[in-house]
Coordinates of C-alpha atoms in Angstrom, one line a residue:
X27 CA 212.9 23.2 -125.3
X28 CA 211.8 26.2 -127.3
X29 CA 214.4 28.7 -128.5
X30 CA 213.2 31.4 -126.2
X31 CA 213.4 29.2 -123.1
X32 CA 217.1 29.5 -122.5
X33 CA 217.9 29.7 -118.8
X34 CA 220.9 29.1 -116.5
X35 CA 221.2 25.5 -115.4
X36 CA 222.0 24.3 -111.9
X37 CA 224.9 21.9 -111.7
X38 CA 225.1 18.8 -109.5
X39 CA 227.1 20.9 -107.0
X40 CA 224.5 23.6 -106.9
X41 CA 226.5 26.0 -109.0
X42 CA 225.0 28.0 -111.9
X43 CA 226.2 27.0 -115.3
X44 CA 225.7 29.3 -118.3
X45 CA 224.0 27.9 -121.4
X46 CA 225.9 27.9 -124.7
X47 CA 226.4 31.3 -126.2
X48 CA 224.7 30.0 -129.3
X49 CA 221.5 29.4 -127.3
X50 CA 221.6 33.0 -126.1
X51 CA 222.0 34.3 -129.7
X52 CA 219.1 32.2 -130.9
X53 CA 217.0 33.8 -128.2
X54 CA 218.2 37.3 -129.0
X55 CA 217.4 36.8 -132.7
X56 CA 214.0 35.4 -131.9
X57 CA 213.2 38.3 -129.6
X58 CA 214.2 40.7 -132.4
X59 CA 211.8 39.0 -134.8
X60 CA 214.6 37.8 -137.2
X61 CA 216.5 34.6 -138.0
X62 CA 219.9 33.9 -136.7
X63 CA 222.4 34.9 -139.4
X64 CA 225.2 32.5 -139.9
X65 CA 228.4 32.3 -142.1
X66 CA 229.0 28.7 -143.2
X67 CA 232.1 26.7 -142.8
X68 CA 234.0 26.9 -146.1
X69 CA 237.2 25.0 -146.9
X70 CA 240.1 27.5 -147.1
X71 CA 237.8 30.5 -146.9
X72 CA 236.5 30.6 -143.4
X73 CA 239.8 31.8 -142.0
X74 CA 240.2 34.4 -139.3
X75 CA 240.3 37.5 -141.6
X76 CA 237.1 36.6 -143.4
X77 CA 235.4 35.7 -140.1
X78 CA 236.4 39.1 -138.7
X79 CA 235.0 40.8 -141.8
X80 CA 231.5 39.2 -141.8
X81 CA 231.1 40.0 -138.1
X82 CA 231.0 43.7 -139.1
X83 CA 228.1 43.1 -141.5
X84 CA 225.4 41.4 -139.3
X85 CA 226.6 37.8 -139.0
X86 CA 225.8 36.3 -135.6
X87 CA 227.7 33.1 -135.8
X88 CA 230.9 32.2 -137.8
X89 CA 232.4 28.7 -138.4
X90 CA 236.0 27.6 -138.9
X91 CA 236.7 25.6 -142.1
X92 CA 236.2 21.9 -141.7
X93 CA 239.0 20.4 -139.6
X94 CA 240.1 16.8 -139.7
X95 CA 239.8 15.7 -136.0
X96 CA 242.4 13.0 -136.2
X97 CA 245.0 15.4 -137.6
X98 CA 244.0 18.1 -135.1
X99 CA 244.4 15.7 -132.1
X100 CA 247.8 14.2 -133.2
X101 CA 249.7 17.2 -134.6
X102 CA 250.4 20.6 -133.2
X103 CA 251.5 21.6 -136.7
X104 CA 248.0 20.8 -137.9
X105 CA 246.5 22.7 -135.0
X106 CA 248.5 25.8 -135.8
X107 CA 247.6 25.5 -139.5
X108 CA 243.9 24.7 -139.2
X109 CA 242.9 27.2 -136.5
X110 CA 243.9 30.7 -135.6
X111 CA 242.0 33.2 -133.6
X112 CA 242.5 36.5 -131.7
X113 CA 241.2 38.2 -128.6
X114 CA 239.0 40.5 -130.7
X115 CA 237.1 37.5 -132.1
X116 CA 235.9 36.6 -128.6
X117 CA 234.7 40.1 -127.9
X118 CA 231.6 42.0 -129.0
X119 CA 231.8 44.4 -132.0
X120 CA 232.1 48.1 -131.2
X121 CA 228.3 48.4 -131.3
X122 CA 228.0 45.8 -128.5
X123 CA 226.8 42.9 -130.6
X124 CA 227.6 39.4 -129.3
X125 CA 228.9 36.7 -131.6
X126 CA 229.6 33.0 -131.5
X127 CA 232.4 31.0 -133.1
X128 CA 231.9 27.3 -133.9
X129 CA 234.7 24.9 -134.8
X130 CA 233.6 22.3 -137.4
X131 CA 235.3 18.9 -137.3
X132 CA 235.1 15.9 -139.6
X133 CA 235.4 12.6 -137.7
X134 CA 234.1 9.1 -137.5
X135 CA 235.3 8.1 -134.0
X136 CA 233.6 9.3 -130.8
X137 CA 236.8 9.6 -128.6
X138 CA 238.7 11.4 -131.4
X139 CA 235.9 13.9 -132.0
X140 CA 235.5 14.5 -128.2
X141 CA 239.2 15.0 -127.8
X142 CA 239.4 17.5 -130.6
X143 CA 236.5 19.3 -129.2
X144 CA 238.1 19.5 -125.8
X145 CA 241.4 20.8 -127.2
X146 CA 239.7 23.7 -129.1
X147 CA 237.0 24.5 -126.5
X148 CA 238.8 27.4 -124.7
X149 CA 238.7 29.4 -127.9
X150 CA 235.3 28.6 -129.4
X151 CA 231.7 28.6 -128.3
X152 CA 230.9 25.1 -129.6
X153 CA 231.8 22.4 -132.0
X154 CA 230.0 21.0 -135.1
X155 CA 230.2 17.6 -136.7
X156 CA 230.3 17.6 -140.5
X157 CA 227.8 15.0 -141.7
X158 CA 227.3 16.6 -145.1
X159 CA 230.5 16.7 -147.1
X160 CA 229.6 14.8 -150.3
X161 CA 233.1 14.6 -151.8
X162 CA 234.3 11.1 -152.6
X163 CA 237.4 11.2 -150.6
X164 CA 235.4 12.1 -147.5
X165 CA 233.0 9.3 -147.9
X166 CA 236.0 6.9 -148.5
X167 CA 237.4 8.1 -145.2
X168 CA 234.2 7.4 -143.4
X169 CA 233.4 11.0 -142.7
X170 CA 230.9 13.6 -144.1
X171 CA 228.0 12.1 -145.9
X172 CA 229.2 8.6 -145.0
X173 CA 227.7 9.3 -141.6
X174 CA 224.2 9.7 -143.0
X175 CA 223.9 5.9 -142.9
X176 CA 225.2 5.7 -139.3
X177 CA 222.9 7.6 -137.0
X178 CA 223.9 5.7 -133.9
X179 CA 227.6 6.4 -134.5
X180 CA 226.8 10.2 -134.9
X181 CA 224.8 10.1 -131.7
X182 CA 227.7 8.5 -129.8
X183 CA 230.0 11.3 -131.1
X184 CA 227.5 13.9 -129.9
X185 CA 227.2 12.3 -126.5
X186 CA 231.0 11.9 -126.1
X187 CA 231.8 15.5 -127.0
X188 CA 229.0 16.9 -124.7
X189 CA 230.4 14.8 -121.8
X190 CA 233.9 16.4 -122.4
X191 CA 232.7 20.0 -123.0
X192 CA 229.9 20.4 -120.4
X193 CA 226.8 22.6 -120.7
X194 CA 228.5 25.9 -121.6
X195 CA 229.5 24.8 -125.1
X196 CA 227.2 23.7 -127.9
X197 CA 227.5 20.5 -130.0
X198 CA 225.7 20.5 -133.3
X199 CA 225.6 18.7 -136.6
X200 CA 225.4 19.8 -140.2
X201 CA 223.6 17.4 -142.4
X202 CA 222.1 16.8 -145.9
X203 CA 218.8 15.1 -146.6
X204 CA 218.2 11.5 -147.7
X205 CA 216.2 10.7 -150.8
X206 CA 213.7 9.1 -148.4
X207 CA 213.0 12.0 -146.1
X208 CA 211.6 9.6 -143.4
X209 CA 215.1 8.3 -143.0
X210 CA 216.3 11.9 -142.3
X211 CA 213.5 12.4 -139.8
X212 CA 214.5 9.2 -137.9
X213 CA 218.1 10.4 -138.0
X214 CA 217.5 13.8 -136.5
X215 CA 215.3 12.3 -133.9
X216 CA 218.3 10.1 -132.8
X217 CA 220.5 13.2 -132.7
X218 CA 218.0 15.1 -130.6
X219 CA 217.8 12.2 -128.1
X220 CA 221.6 12.3 -127.9
X221 CA 221.5 15.9 -126.8
X222 CA 222.5 17.8 -130.0
X223 CA 222.0 21.6 -129.4
X224 CA 220.9 22.5 -133.0
X225 CA 221.0 21.1 -136.5
X226 CA 221.9 22.7 -139.8
X227 CA 220.2 21.2 -142.8
X228 CA 221.6 21.6 -146.3
X229 CA 218.5 21.0 -148.4
X230 CA 220.2 18.7 -151.0
X231 CA 221.0 15.0 -151.1
X232 CA 224.6 13.9 -151.2
X233 CA 224.4 13.2 -154.9
X234 CA 222.8 16.6 -155.9
X235 CA 225.0 19.4 -157.3
X236 CA 224.8 23.0 -156.3
X237 CA 222.8 23.7 -159.5
X238 CA 219.9 21.7 -158.0
X239 CA 217.5 23.9 -156.1
X240 CA 217.4 23.1 -152.3
X241 CA 214.4 21.2 -151.0
X242 CA 212.9 23.8 -148.7
X243 CA 209.8 21.7 -148.1
X244 CA 212.0 19.0 -146.7
X245 CA 213.7 21.5 -144.4
X246 CA 210.2 22.6 -143.3
X247 CA 209.2 19.1 -142.5
X248 CA 212.4 18.4 -140.5
X249 CA 211.9 21.7 -138.5
X250 CA 208.4 20.5 -137.5
X251 CA 209.7 17.2 -136.3
X252 CA 212.4 18.4 -133.8
X253 CA 212.4 20.6 -130.8
X254 CA 216.0 21.9 -131.2
X255 CA 216.7 25.0 -133.3
X256 CA 217.2 24.4 -137.1
X257 CA 219.4 26.3 -139.5
X258 CA 218.6 26.2 -143.3
X259 CA 221.5 26.1 -145.7
X260 CA 221.4 26.4 -149.5
X261 CA 221.1 29.2 -152.1
X262 CA 221.3 32.2 -149.8
X263 CA 222.4 35.1 -152.0
X264 CA 220.5 38.1 -150.7
X265 CA 218.5 39.5 -147.7
X266 CA 215.4 38.7 -149.8
X267 CA 216.5 35.1 -150.0
X268 CA 216.8 35.0 -146.2
X269 CA 213.3 36.2 -145.7
X270 CA 211.8 33.8 -148.3
X271 CA 213.6 30.8 -146.8
X272 CA 212.4 31.6 -143.3
X273 CA 208.9 32.1 -144.6
X274 CA 209.0 28.8 -146.5
X275 CA 210.5 26.7 -143.7
X276 CA 209.9 28.3 -140.3
X277 CA 213.6 27.8 -139.4
X278 CA 215.4 29.6 -136.6
X279 CA 218.3 30.7 -138.7
X280 CA 219.8 30.8 -142.1
X281 CA 223.4 29.9 -143.1
X282 CA 225.0 31.4 -146.2
X283 CA 228.0 30.0 -148.0
X284 CA 228.7 30.9 -151.7
X285 CA 226.5 34.0 -151.4
X286 CA 228.4 35.5 -148.5
X287 CA 231.7 34.7 -150.0
X288 CA 230.8 37.0 -152.9
X289 CA 229.0 39.5 -150.7
X290 CA 230.1 39.5 -147.1
X291 CA 227.6 42.3 -146.5
X292 CA 224.7 40.1 -147.6
X293 CA 223.0 40.0 -144.2
X294 CA 223.3 43.8 -143.9
X295 CA 221.1 44.2 -146.9
X296 CA 223.7 45.1 -149.6
X297 CA 223.0 43.7 -153.0
X298 CA 226.7 43.3 -153.7
X299 CA 229.9 43.8 -151.7
X300 CA 230.4 47.6 -151.0
X301 CA 233.7 49.2 -151.6
X302 CA 234.1 49.6 -147.9
X303 CA 234.0 45.9 -147.6
X304 CA 237.1 45.6 -149.7
X305 CA 239.1 48.0 -147.5
X306 CA 238.0 46.2 -144.3
X307 CA 238.9 42.8 -145.7
X308 CA 242.3 44.1 -146.7
X309 CA 242.8 45.5 -143.2
X310 CA 242.1 42.1 -141.6
X311 CA 244.3 40.3 -144.2
X312 CA 247.2 42.5 -143.2
X313 CA 246.5 42.2 -139.5
X314 CA 246.0 38.5 -139.5
X315 CA 248.2 37.1 -142.3
X316 CA 247.3 34.2 -144.5
X317 CA 248.8 32.9 -147.8
X318 CA 248.6 35.6 -150.5
X319 CA 247.0 33.3 -153.1
X320 CA 244.1 32.8 -150.7
X321 CA 243.8 36.6 -150.2
X322 CA 243.7 37.0 -154.0
X323 CA 241.0 34.3 -154.3
X324 CA 238.9 36.2 -151.7
X325 CA 239.3 39.4 -153.8
X326 CA 238.2 37.5 -156.9
X327 CA 235.1 36.4 -155.1
X328 CA 234.5 39.9 -153.6
X329 CA 234.6 41.7 -156.9
X330 CA 232.8 39.2 -159.1
X331 CA 229.4 41.0 -158.7
X332 CA 230.6 44.5 -158.0
X333 CA 229.2 46.6 -160.9
X334 CA 232.0 49.1 -160.8
X335 CA 234.8 46.5 -161.4
X336 CA 235.4 46.0 -165.1
X337 CA 236.7 42.8 -166.8
X338 CA 240.0 44.6 -167.5
X339 CA 240.3 45.5 -163.8
X340 CA 239.6 42.0 -162.7
X341 CA 242.4 40.8 -165.0
X342 CA 244.7 43.3 -163.4
X343 CA 243.6 42.2 -160.0
X344 CA 244.5 38.6 -160.8
X345 CA 247.9 39.6 -162.0
X346 CA 248.8 41.0 -158.6
X347 CA 251.9 39.1 -157.4
X348 CA 252.0 40.1 -153.7
X349 CA 250.2 42.1 -151.0
X350 CA 251.9 45.3 -152.1
X351 CA 250.5 44.9 -155.6
X352 CA 247.1 44.3 -154.2
X353 CA 247.2 47.3 -151.9
X354 CA 248.2 49.5 -154.9
X355 CA 245.3 48.1 -156.9
X356 CA 242.8 48.9 -154.2
X357 CA 244.2 52.4 -153.7
X358 CA 244.1 53.1 -157.4
X359 CA 240.6 51.8 -157.8
X360 CA 238.8 53.0 -154.7
X361 CA 241.2 55.7 -153.3
X362 CA 240.7 53.9 -149.9

């Protein structure tokens, strides 16, 4: 199915079922002559305040941080800690723009992944299986990049979650590439046969560091081999990067991680985070509380490329002890 061919489906009982919202957003972006604009799942950082912020600067799809499925299923404390949302996150922005929220899980067991997907389904538009985390602890646990060598297991997790969720929610996978790209081609073919709705490709192998340039030729080849939409991930720091990556790969969308952490207005065409971005994030951090140290880390990222913030001011910023200190700093600096 091509991206533009999204239609309502007829269920076994003759009822009309809506396609996943993500499919509609792929179609809208395609009709607008642009790629889908996506904020990556980032450990700690993809919390509700940051997701609410990037929605205001052109992002179509946001992700939760990676959630361990077995913890999410077994513990209500983990569920409360790992995922928070609000009514506004399910609604269009004031300009009428629709968005989708995807929950990313790490798992190695089909029933466990499907159960976690079912639990979170009322509050999200789809779930994503992390098959690309390269950290040693994840591989030891049999999740993340460990799954790159187990395509049939991943396919069974896709099928199990789709059976639980039904057609109105998407099921996707985020992957890295193998040294032998033919192995990745076979893998994504297995995922497509299992019914995966779209795939995100991080253009590095599991052993490559972020300093290694992504292999966009590999992403282009993978895009040509599958019929489902493909997102490209890796080294997205500006609107210019987005255009170049789409031109090089032909992908349907682009996912930003480190670049959007430093500049949440990246997709809106800003070269660095504007001062207004600071005020907006502070508003969301007050409205949807999270640990102060995490708020401070966000501000450190936000201001790292802002030309008007001096080294002395950054030191003062990092000396803030609580939210009141931070608010005072922002008011003194920007009179916001």
